[in-house]
Structures are given as C-alpha cells and as structure tokens.
PDB file of C-alpha atoms in Angstrom:
ATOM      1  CA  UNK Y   1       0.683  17.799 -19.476  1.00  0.00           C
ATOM      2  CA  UNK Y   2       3.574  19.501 -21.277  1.00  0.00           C
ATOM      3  CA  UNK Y   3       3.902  22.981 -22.744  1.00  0.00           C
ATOM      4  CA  UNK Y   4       3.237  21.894 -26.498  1.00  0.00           C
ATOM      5  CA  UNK Y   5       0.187  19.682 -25.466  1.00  0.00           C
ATOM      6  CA  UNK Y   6      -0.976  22.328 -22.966  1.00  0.00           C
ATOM      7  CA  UNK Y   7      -1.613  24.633 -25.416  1.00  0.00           C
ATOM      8  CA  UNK Y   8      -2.628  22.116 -28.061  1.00  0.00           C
ATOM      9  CA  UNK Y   9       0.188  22.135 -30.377  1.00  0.00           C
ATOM     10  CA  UNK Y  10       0.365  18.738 -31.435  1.00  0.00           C
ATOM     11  CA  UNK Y  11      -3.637  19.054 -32.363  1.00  0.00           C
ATOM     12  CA  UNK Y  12      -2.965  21.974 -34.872  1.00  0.00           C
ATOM     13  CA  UNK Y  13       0.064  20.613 -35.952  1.00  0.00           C
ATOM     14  CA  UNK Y  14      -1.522  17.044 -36.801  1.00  0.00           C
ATOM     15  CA  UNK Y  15      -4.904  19.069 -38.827  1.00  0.00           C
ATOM     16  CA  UNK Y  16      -3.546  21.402 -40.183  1.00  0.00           C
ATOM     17  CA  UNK Y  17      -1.213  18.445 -42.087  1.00  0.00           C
ATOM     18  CA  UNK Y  18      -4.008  16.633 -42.887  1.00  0.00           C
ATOM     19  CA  UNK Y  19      -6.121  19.330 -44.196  1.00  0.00           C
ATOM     20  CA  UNK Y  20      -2.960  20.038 -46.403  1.00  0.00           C
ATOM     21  CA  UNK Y  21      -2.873  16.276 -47.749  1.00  0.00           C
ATOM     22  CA  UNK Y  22      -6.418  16.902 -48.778  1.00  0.00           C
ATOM     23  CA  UNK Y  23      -6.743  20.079 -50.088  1.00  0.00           C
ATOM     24  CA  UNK Y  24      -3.370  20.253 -51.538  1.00  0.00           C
ATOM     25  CA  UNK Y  25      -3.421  24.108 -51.542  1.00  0.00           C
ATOM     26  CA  UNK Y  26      -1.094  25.975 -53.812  1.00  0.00           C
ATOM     27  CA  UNK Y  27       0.925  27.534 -51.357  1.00  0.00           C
ATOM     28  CA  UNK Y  28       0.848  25.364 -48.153  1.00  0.00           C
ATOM     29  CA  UNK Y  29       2.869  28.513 -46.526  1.00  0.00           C
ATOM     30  CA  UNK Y  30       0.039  30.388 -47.275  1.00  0.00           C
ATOM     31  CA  UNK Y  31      -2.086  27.928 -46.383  1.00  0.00           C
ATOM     32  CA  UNK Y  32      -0.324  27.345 -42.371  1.00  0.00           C
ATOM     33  CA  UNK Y  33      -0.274  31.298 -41.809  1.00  0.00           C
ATOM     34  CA  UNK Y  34      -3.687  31.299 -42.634  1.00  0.00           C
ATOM     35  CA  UNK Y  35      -5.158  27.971 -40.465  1.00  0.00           C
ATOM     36  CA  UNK Y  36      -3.036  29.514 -37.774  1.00  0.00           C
ATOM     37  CA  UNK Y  37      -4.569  32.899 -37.856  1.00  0.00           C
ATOM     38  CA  UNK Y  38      -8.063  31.005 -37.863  1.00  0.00           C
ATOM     39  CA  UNK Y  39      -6.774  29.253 -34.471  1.00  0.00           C
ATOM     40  CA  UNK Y  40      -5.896  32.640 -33.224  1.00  0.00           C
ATOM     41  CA  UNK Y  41      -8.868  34.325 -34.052  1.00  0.00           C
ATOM     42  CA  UNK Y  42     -10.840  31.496 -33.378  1.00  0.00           C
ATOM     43  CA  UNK Y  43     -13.117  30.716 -36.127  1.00  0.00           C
ATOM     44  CA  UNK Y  44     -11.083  27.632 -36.710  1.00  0.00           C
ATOM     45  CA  UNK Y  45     -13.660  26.138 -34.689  1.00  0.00           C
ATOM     46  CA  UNK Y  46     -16.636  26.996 -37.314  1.00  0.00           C
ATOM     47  CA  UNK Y  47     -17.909  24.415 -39.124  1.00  0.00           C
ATOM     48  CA  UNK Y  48     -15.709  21.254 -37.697  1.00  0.00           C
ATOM     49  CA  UNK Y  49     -17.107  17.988 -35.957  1.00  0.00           C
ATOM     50  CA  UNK Y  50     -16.968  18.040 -32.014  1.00  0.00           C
ATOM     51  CA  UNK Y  51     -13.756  16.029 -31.754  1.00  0.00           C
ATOM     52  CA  UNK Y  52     -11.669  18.547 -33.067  1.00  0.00           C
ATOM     53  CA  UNK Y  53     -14.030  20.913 -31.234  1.00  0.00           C
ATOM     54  CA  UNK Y  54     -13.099  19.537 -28.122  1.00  0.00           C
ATOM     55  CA  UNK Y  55      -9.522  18.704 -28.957  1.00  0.00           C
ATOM     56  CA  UNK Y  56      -7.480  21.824 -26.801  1.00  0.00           C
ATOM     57  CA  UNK Y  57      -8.631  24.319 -24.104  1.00  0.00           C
ATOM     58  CA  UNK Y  58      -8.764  26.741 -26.670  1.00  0.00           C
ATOM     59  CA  UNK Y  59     -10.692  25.517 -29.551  1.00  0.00           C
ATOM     60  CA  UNK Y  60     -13.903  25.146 -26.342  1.00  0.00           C
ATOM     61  CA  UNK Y  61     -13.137  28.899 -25.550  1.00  0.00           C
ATOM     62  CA  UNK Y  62     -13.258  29.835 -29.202  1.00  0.00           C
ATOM     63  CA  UNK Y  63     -16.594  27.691 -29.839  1.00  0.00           C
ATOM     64  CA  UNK Y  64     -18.306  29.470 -26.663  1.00  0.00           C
ATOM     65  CA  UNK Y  65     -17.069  32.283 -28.306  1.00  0.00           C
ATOM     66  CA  UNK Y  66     -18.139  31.774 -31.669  1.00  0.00           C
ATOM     67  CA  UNK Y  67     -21.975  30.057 -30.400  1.00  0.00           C
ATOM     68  CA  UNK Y  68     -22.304  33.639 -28.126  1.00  0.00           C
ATOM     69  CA  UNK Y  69     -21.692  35.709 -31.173  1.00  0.00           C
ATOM     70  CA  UNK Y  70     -24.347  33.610 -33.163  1.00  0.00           C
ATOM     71  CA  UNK Y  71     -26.939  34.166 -30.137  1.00  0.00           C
ATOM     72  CA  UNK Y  72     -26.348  37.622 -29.602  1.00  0.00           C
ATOM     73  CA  UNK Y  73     -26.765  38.477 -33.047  1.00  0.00           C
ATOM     74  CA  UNK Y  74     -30.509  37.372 -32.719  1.00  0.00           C
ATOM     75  CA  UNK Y  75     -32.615  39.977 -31.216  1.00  0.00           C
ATOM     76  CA  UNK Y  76     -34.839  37.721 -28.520  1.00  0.00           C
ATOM     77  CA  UNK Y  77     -33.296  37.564 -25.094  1.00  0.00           C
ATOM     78  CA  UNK Y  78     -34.386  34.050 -24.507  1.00  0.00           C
ATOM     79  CA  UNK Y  79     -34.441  30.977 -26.109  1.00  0.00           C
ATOM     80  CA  UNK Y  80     -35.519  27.565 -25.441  1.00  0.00           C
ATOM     81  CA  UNK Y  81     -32.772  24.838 -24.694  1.00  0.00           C
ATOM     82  CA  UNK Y  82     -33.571  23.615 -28.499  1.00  0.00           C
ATOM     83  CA  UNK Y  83     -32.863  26.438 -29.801  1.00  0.00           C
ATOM     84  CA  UNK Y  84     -29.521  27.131 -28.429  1.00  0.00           C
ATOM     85  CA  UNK Y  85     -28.999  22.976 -29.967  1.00  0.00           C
ATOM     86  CA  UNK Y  86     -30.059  24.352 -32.888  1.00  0.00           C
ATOM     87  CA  UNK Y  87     -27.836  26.957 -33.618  1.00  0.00           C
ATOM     88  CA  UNK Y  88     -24.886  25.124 -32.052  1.00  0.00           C
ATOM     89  CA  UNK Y  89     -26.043  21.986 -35.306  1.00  0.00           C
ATOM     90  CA  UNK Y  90     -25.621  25.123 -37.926  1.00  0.00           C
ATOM     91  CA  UNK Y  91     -22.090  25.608 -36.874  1.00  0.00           C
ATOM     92  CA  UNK Y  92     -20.902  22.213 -35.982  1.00  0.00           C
ATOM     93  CA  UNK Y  93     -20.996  18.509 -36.215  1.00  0.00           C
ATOM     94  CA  UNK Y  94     -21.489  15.776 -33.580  1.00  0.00           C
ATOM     95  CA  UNK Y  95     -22.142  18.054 -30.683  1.00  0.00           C
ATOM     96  CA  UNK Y  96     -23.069  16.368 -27.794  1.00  0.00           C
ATOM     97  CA  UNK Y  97     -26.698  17.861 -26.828  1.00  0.00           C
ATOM     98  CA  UNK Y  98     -26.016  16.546 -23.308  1.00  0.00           C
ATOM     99  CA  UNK Y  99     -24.040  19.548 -22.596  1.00  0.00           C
ATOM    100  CA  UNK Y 100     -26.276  21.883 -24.108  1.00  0.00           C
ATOM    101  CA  UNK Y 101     -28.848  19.783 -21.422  1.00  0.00           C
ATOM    102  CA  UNK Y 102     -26.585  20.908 -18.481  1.00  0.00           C
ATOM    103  CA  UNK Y 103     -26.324  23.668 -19.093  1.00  0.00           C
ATOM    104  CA  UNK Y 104     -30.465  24.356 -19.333  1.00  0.00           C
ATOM    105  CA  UNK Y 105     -30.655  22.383 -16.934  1.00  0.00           C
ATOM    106  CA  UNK Y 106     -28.339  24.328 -14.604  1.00  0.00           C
ATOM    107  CA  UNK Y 107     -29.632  27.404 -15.603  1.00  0.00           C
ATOM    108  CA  UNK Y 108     -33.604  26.802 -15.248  1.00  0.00           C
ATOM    109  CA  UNK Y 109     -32.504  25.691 -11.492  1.00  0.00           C
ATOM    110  CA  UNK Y 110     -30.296  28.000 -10.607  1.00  0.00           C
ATOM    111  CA  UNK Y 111     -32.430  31.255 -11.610  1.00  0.00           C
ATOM    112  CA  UNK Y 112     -35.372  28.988 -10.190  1.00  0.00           C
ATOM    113  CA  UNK Y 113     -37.099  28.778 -13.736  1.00  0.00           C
ATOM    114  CA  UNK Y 114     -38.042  25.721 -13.468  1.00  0.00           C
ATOM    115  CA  UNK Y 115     -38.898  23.150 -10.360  1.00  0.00           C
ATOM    116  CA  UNK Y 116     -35.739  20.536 -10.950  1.00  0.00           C
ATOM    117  CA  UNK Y 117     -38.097  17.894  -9.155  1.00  0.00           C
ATOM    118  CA  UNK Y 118     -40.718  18.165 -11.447  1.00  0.00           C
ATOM    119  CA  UNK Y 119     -39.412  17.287 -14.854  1.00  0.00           C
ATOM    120  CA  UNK Y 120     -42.722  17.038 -16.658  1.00  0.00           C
ATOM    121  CA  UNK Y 121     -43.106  20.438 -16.807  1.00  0.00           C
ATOM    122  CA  UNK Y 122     -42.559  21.712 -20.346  1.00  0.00           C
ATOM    123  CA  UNK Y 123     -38.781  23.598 -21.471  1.00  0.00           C
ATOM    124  CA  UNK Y 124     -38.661  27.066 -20.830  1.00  0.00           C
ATOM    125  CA  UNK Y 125     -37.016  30.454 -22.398  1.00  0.00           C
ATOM    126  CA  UNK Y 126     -33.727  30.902 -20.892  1.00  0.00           C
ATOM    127  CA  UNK Y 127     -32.330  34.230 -20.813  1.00  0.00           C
ATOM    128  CA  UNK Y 128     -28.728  33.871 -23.242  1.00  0.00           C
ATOM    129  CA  UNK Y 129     -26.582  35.479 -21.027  1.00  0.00           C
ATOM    130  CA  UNK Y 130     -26.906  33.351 -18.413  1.00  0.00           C
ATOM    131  CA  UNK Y 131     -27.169  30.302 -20.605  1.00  0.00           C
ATOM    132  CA  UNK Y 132     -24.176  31.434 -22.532  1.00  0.00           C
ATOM    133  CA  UNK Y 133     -22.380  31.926 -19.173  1.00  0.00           C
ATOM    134  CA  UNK Y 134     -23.081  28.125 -17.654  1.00  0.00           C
ATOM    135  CA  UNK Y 135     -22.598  26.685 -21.584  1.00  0.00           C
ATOM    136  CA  UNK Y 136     -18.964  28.048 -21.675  1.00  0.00           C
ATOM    137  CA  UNK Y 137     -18.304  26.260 -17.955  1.00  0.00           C
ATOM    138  CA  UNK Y 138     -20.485  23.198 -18.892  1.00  0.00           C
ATOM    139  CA  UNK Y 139     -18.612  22.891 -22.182  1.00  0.00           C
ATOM    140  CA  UNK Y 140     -15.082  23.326 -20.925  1.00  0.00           C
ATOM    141  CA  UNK Y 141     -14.956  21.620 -17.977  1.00  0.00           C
ATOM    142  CA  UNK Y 142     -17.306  18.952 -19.201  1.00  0.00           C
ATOM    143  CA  UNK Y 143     -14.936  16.041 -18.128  1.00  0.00           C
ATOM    144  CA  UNK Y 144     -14.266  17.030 -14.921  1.00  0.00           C
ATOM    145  CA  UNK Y 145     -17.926  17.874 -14.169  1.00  0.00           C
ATOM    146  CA  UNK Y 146     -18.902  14.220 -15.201  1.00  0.00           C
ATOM    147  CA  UNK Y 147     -16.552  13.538 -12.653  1.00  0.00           C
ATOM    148  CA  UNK Y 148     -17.848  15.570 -10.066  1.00  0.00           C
ATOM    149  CA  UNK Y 149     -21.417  13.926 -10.141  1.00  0.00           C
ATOM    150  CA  UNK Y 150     -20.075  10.650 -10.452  1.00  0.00           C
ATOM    151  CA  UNK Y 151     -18.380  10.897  -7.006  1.00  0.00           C
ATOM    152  CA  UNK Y 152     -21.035  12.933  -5.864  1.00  0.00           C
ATOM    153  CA  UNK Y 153     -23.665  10.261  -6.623  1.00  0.00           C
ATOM    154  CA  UNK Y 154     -21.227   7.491  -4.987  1.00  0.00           C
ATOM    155  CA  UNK Y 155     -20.804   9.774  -1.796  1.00  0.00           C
ATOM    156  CA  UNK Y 156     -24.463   9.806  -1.570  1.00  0.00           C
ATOM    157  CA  UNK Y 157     -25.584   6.772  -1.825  1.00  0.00           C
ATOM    158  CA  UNK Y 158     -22.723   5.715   0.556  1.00  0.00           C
ATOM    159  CA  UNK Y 159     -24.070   8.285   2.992  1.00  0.00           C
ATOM    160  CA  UNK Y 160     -27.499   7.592   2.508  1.00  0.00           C
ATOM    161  CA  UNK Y 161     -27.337   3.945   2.914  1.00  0.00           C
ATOM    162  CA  UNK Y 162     -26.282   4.865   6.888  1.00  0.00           C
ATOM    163  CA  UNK Y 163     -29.685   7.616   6.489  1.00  0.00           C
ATOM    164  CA  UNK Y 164     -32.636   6.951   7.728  1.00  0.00           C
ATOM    165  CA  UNK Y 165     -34.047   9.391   4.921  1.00  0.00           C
ATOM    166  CA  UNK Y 166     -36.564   7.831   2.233  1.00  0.00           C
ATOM    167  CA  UNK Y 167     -34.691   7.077  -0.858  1.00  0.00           C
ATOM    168  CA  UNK Y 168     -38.081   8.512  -2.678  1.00  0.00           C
ATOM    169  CA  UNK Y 169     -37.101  12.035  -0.686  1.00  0.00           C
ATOM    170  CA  UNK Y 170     -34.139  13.388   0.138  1.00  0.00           C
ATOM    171  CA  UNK Y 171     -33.594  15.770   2.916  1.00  0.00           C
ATOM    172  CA  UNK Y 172     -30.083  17.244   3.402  1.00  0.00           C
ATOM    173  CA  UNK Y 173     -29.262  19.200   6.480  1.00  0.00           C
ATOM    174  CA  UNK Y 174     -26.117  21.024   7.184  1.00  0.00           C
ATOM    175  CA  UNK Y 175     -24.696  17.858   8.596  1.00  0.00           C
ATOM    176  CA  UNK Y 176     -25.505  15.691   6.000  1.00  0.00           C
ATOM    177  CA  UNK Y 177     -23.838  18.450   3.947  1.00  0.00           C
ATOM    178  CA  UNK Y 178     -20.744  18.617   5.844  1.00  0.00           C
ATOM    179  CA  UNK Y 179     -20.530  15.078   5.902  1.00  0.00           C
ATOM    180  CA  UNK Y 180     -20.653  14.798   2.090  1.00  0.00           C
ATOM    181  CA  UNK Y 181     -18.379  17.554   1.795  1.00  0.00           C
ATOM    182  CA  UNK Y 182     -15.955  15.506   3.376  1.00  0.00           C
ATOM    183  CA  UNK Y 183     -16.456  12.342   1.489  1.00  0.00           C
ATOM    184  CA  UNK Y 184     -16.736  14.245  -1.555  1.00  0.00           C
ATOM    185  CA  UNK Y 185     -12.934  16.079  -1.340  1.00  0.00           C
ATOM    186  CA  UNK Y 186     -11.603  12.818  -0.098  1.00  0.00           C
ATOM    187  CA  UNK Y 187     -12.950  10.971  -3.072  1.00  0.00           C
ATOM    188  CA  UNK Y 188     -12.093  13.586  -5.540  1.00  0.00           C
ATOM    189  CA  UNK Y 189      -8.164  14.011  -3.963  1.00  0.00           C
ATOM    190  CA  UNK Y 190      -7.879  10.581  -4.911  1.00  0.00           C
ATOM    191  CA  UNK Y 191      -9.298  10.760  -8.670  1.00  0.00           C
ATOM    192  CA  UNK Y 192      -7.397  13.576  -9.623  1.00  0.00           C
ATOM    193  CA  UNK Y 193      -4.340  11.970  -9.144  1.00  0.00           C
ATOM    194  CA  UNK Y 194      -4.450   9.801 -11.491  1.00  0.00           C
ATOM    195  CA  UNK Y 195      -7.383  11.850 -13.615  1.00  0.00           C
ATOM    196  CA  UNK Y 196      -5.897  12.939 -17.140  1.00  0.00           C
ATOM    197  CA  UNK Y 197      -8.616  14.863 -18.866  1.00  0.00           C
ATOM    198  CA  UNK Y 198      -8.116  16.823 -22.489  1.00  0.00           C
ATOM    199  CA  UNK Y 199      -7.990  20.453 -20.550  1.00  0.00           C
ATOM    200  CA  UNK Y 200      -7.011  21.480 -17.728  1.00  0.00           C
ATOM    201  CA  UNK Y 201      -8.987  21.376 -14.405  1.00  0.00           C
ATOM    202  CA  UNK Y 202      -9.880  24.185 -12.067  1.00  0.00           C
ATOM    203  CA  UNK Y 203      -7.036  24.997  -9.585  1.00  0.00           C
ATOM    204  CA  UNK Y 204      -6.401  23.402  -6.071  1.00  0.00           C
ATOM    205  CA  UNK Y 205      -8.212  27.159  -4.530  1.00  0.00           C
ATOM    206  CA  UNK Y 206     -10.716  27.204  -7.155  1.00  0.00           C
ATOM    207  CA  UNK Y 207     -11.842  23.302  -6.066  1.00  0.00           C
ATOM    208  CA  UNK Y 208     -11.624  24.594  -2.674  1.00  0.00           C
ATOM    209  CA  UNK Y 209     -13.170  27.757  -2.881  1.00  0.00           C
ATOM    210  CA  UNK Y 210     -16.386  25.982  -5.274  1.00  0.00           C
ATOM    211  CA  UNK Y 211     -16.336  22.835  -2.833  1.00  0.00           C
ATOM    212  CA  UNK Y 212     -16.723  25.543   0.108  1.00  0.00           C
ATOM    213  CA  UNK Y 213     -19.259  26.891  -1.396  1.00  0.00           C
ATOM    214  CA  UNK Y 214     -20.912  24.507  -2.550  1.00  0.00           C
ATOM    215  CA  UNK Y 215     -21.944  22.357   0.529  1.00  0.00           C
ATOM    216  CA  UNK Y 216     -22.038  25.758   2.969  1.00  0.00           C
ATOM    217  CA  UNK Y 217     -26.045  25.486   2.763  1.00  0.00           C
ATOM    218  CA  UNK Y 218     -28.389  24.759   5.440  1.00  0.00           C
ATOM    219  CA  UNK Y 219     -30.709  22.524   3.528  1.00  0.00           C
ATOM    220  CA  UNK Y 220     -31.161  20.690   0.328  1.00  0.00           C
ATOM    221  CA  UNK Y 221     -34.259  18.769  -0.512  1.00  0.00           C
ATOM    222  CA  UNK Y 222     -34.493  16.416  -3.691  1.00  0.00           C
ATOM    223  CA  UNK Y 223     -36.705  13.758  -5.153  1.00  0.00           C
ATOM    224  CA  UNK Y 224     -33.999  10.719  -5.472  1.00  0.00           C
ATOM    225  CA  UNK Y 225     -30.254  10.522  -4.662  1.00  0.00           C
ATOM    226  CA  UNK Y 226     -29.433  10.857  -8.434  1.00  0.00           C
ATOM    227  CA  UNK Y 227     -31.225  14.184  -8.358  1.00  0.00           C
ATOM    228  CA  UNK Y 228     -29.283  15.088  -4.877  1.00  0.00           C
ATOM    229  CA  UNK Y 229     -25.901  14.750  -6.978  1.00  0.00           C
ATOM    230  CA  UNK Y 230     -26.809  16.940  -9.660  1.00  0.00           C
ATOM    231  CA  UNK Y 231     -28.155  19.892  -7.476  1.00  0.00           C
ATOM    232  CA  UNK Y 232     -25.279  20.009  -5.858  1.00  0.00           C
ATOM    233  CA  UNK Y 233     -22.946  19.449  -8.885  1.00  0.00           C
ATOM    234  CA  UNK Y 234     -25.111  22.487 -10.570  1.00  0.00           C
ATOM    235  CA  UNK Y 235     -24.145  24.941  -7.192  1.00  0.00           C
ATOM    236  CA  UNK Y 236     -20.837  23.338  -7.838  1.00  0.00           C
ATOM    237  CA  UNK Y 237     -20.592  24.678 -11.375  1.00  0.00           C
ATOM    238  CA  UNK Y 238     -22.568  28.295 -10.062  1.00  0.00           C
ATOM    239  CA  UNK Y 239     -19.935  28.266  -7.868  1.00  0.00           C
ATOM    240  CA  UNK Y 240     -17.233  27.917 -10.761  1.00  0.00           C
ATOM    241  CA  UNK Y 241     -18.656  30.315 -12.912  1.00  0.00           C
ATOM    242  CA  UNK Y 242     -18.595  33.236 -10.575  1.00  0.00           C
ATOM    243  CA  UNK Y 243     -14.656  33.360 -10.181  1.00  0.00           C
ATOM    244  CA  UNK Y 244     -13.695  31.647 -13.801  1.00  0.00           C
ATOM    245  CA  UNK Y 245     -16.068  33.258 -16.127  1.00  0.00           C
ATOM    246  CA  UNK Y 246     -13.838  35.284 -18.006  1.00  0.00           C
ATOM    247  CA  UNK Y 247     -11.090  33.256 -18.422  1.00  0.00           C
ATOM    248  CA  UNK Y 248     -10.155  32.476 -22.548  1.00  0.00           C
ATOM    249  CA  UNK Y 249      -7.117  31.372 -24.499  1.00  0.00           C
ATOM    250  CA  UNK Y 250      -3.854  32.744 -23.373  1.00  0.00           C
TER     251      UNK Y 250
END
C-alpha cells in the first residue's frame, strides 16, 4: 500500500470528480475546498452508502465518529443493538448490520450481559460507551477480524478432530489454548502475507500483544466449535481495543 492509497487519495480524488460531473457546481474550486474540508472534518461520511463508507481508514474513523456523536446526543445510556442499527440507517446507506451484530455481540459477552451460549434469550440494553468503543474496532478492522475467526474456526476444528471433547461441548484448557495459539499465529503468518485488505491491519506487536492475550486463559467452555472461534475472536478484539482505542485519522 502506497502513500496516496494509504491515506485514501485516489478515493477522494475519484468522488469528489464524480460528484462534480453530477452536480456541476458553479465554482468546482469552491466546490473541492469544500468536499475536502468535509473529509477533514469528517462529515463527508454523513449521508453516503457503505462503500464509500468503507472506502479509506479514515472515512471508518470519521463514521465512528459521526454514529458516537448521534448516540451521545440522546440522553439514555443504553440502547438495544437495534437501536444503535437504527440510528446508523438515518445516517447511511447499505450498512452492513452484521457489524453492528459484533459488536453487541462482543459487548453483551464481554461485560457478561448476556450468556453467549444461550442465544434465545432476548437483546439487551448495552451501555454506548462500551458499544461505541467495540463498534469503532468491529467497524475498522472488520476484514481482518473475519479473518481472524475464519482461521480460528479452521484451527479448531483441526484441533478438535485429535480431541476427545464432545463436539456438542467444548472444553478448552490451557493446553488446548496454547496449542491453538500456536496453530492460530502459524496460520495467520501465512495469510497476511499475501492478505490485502482496504485498511491497514494492527501492527506485528499489536497481533502479538492481542494473540498473547488472548489465549493466556486457563479455561474456555463453549456450546459448538463455531461458538469456540468467536469467544476467542471477541477476547481477541477486547484485547485490541484496550491499546488501539484512540487511534483516528492522521
């Protein structure tokens, strides 16, 4: 990724061009100083459908940015994960309300809201600065998170088809962790090398530091292998969001 593309250049560039073609403004210098002071600012974000959302590293800061404003200009300290979809729909198109589910999903289990094994038990109020917190990570790393539970799903089921654990309950003990931790930064050395998502990924001693972490427990019970994968990509991303929650645009 080069310096133009890193910072999304080519992206503004390419709208802002298009959005000239169609509007035909009167003064398209005008018209550039002001789209560029909306990417600065970053309500250029408002109102656009989630490709362009998700376009540049900055345009997914600026929409966390601009969704956490919204929320925090409501006086209720919770809201239900529909909600939070809800107000995301009034200022966007086409957003994906899988990562709105992450990140309710991540934040139910991780403040122990709700029993992740039990999934008929009805949404609950989560409290918007935690939500807000796991949304932004959820949101901006969303590619390499899929990632993440994809190879932590194939390290588990290869480990667990040597396991003489019930595939209807999963037991994981600090060995089974350290084993997985193992086939899990194998596996995910190898992706990354030829990975090439639309932002960047976390740094080599943030992946460390998170992967650490993440499979330092001494036990970790789940109802299925699936559900094995995403606890531990949800300490993953708890992990993540303690040392890269205030990071923004540069």
């Amino acid at each position: 990724m080069d310096y133009l593309d890193e910072h999304g250049l080519p992206v503004y560039i390419s709208d802002v061009m298009s959005r000239i073609n169609e509007e035909k403004p009167q003064s398209i210098r005008g018209f550039m100083l002001d789209y560029f002071d909306a990417v600065s600012n970053g309500t250029n974000v408002l109102f656009r459908d989630f490709t362009y959302i998700k376009a540049t590293p900055r345009n997914r800061i600026s929409f966390a940015a601009q969704l956490a404003s919204i929320v925090n200009s409501n006086p209720k300290d919770s809201y239900k994960p529909a909600d939070y979809f809800h107000m995301i729909e009034l200022i966007s198109t086409g957003f994906p309300v899988e990562i709105v589910q992450r990140a309710s999903d991540v934040t139910e289990y991780l403040l122990g809201l709700r029993d992740p094994r039990n999934q008929s038990e009805p949404a609950v109020a989560l409290p918007k600065k935690s939500f807000l917190s796991y949304f932004k990570i959820c949101f901006y790393y969303t590619e390499f998170l899929d990632l993440t539970e994809k190879i932590l799903l194939s390290t588990s089921l290869d480990h667990f088809s040597h396991s003489k654990n019930s595939m209807a309950s999963i037991i994981l003990n600090s060995t089974d962790l350290t084993n997985l931790k193992c086939l899990f930064r194998s596996q995910l050395q190898d992706q990354l090398t030829t990975y090439s998502p639309s932002v960047k990924i976390p740094t080599t001693q943030t992946i460390h530091f998170c992967t650490e972490r993440t499979f330092s427990g001494n036990q970790l019970m789940a109802s299925s292998i699936a559900q094995s994968a995403k606890l531990i990509t949800f300490e993953f991303i708890r992990n993540l969001c303690l040392i890269e929650i205030n990071f923004g645009p540069k």
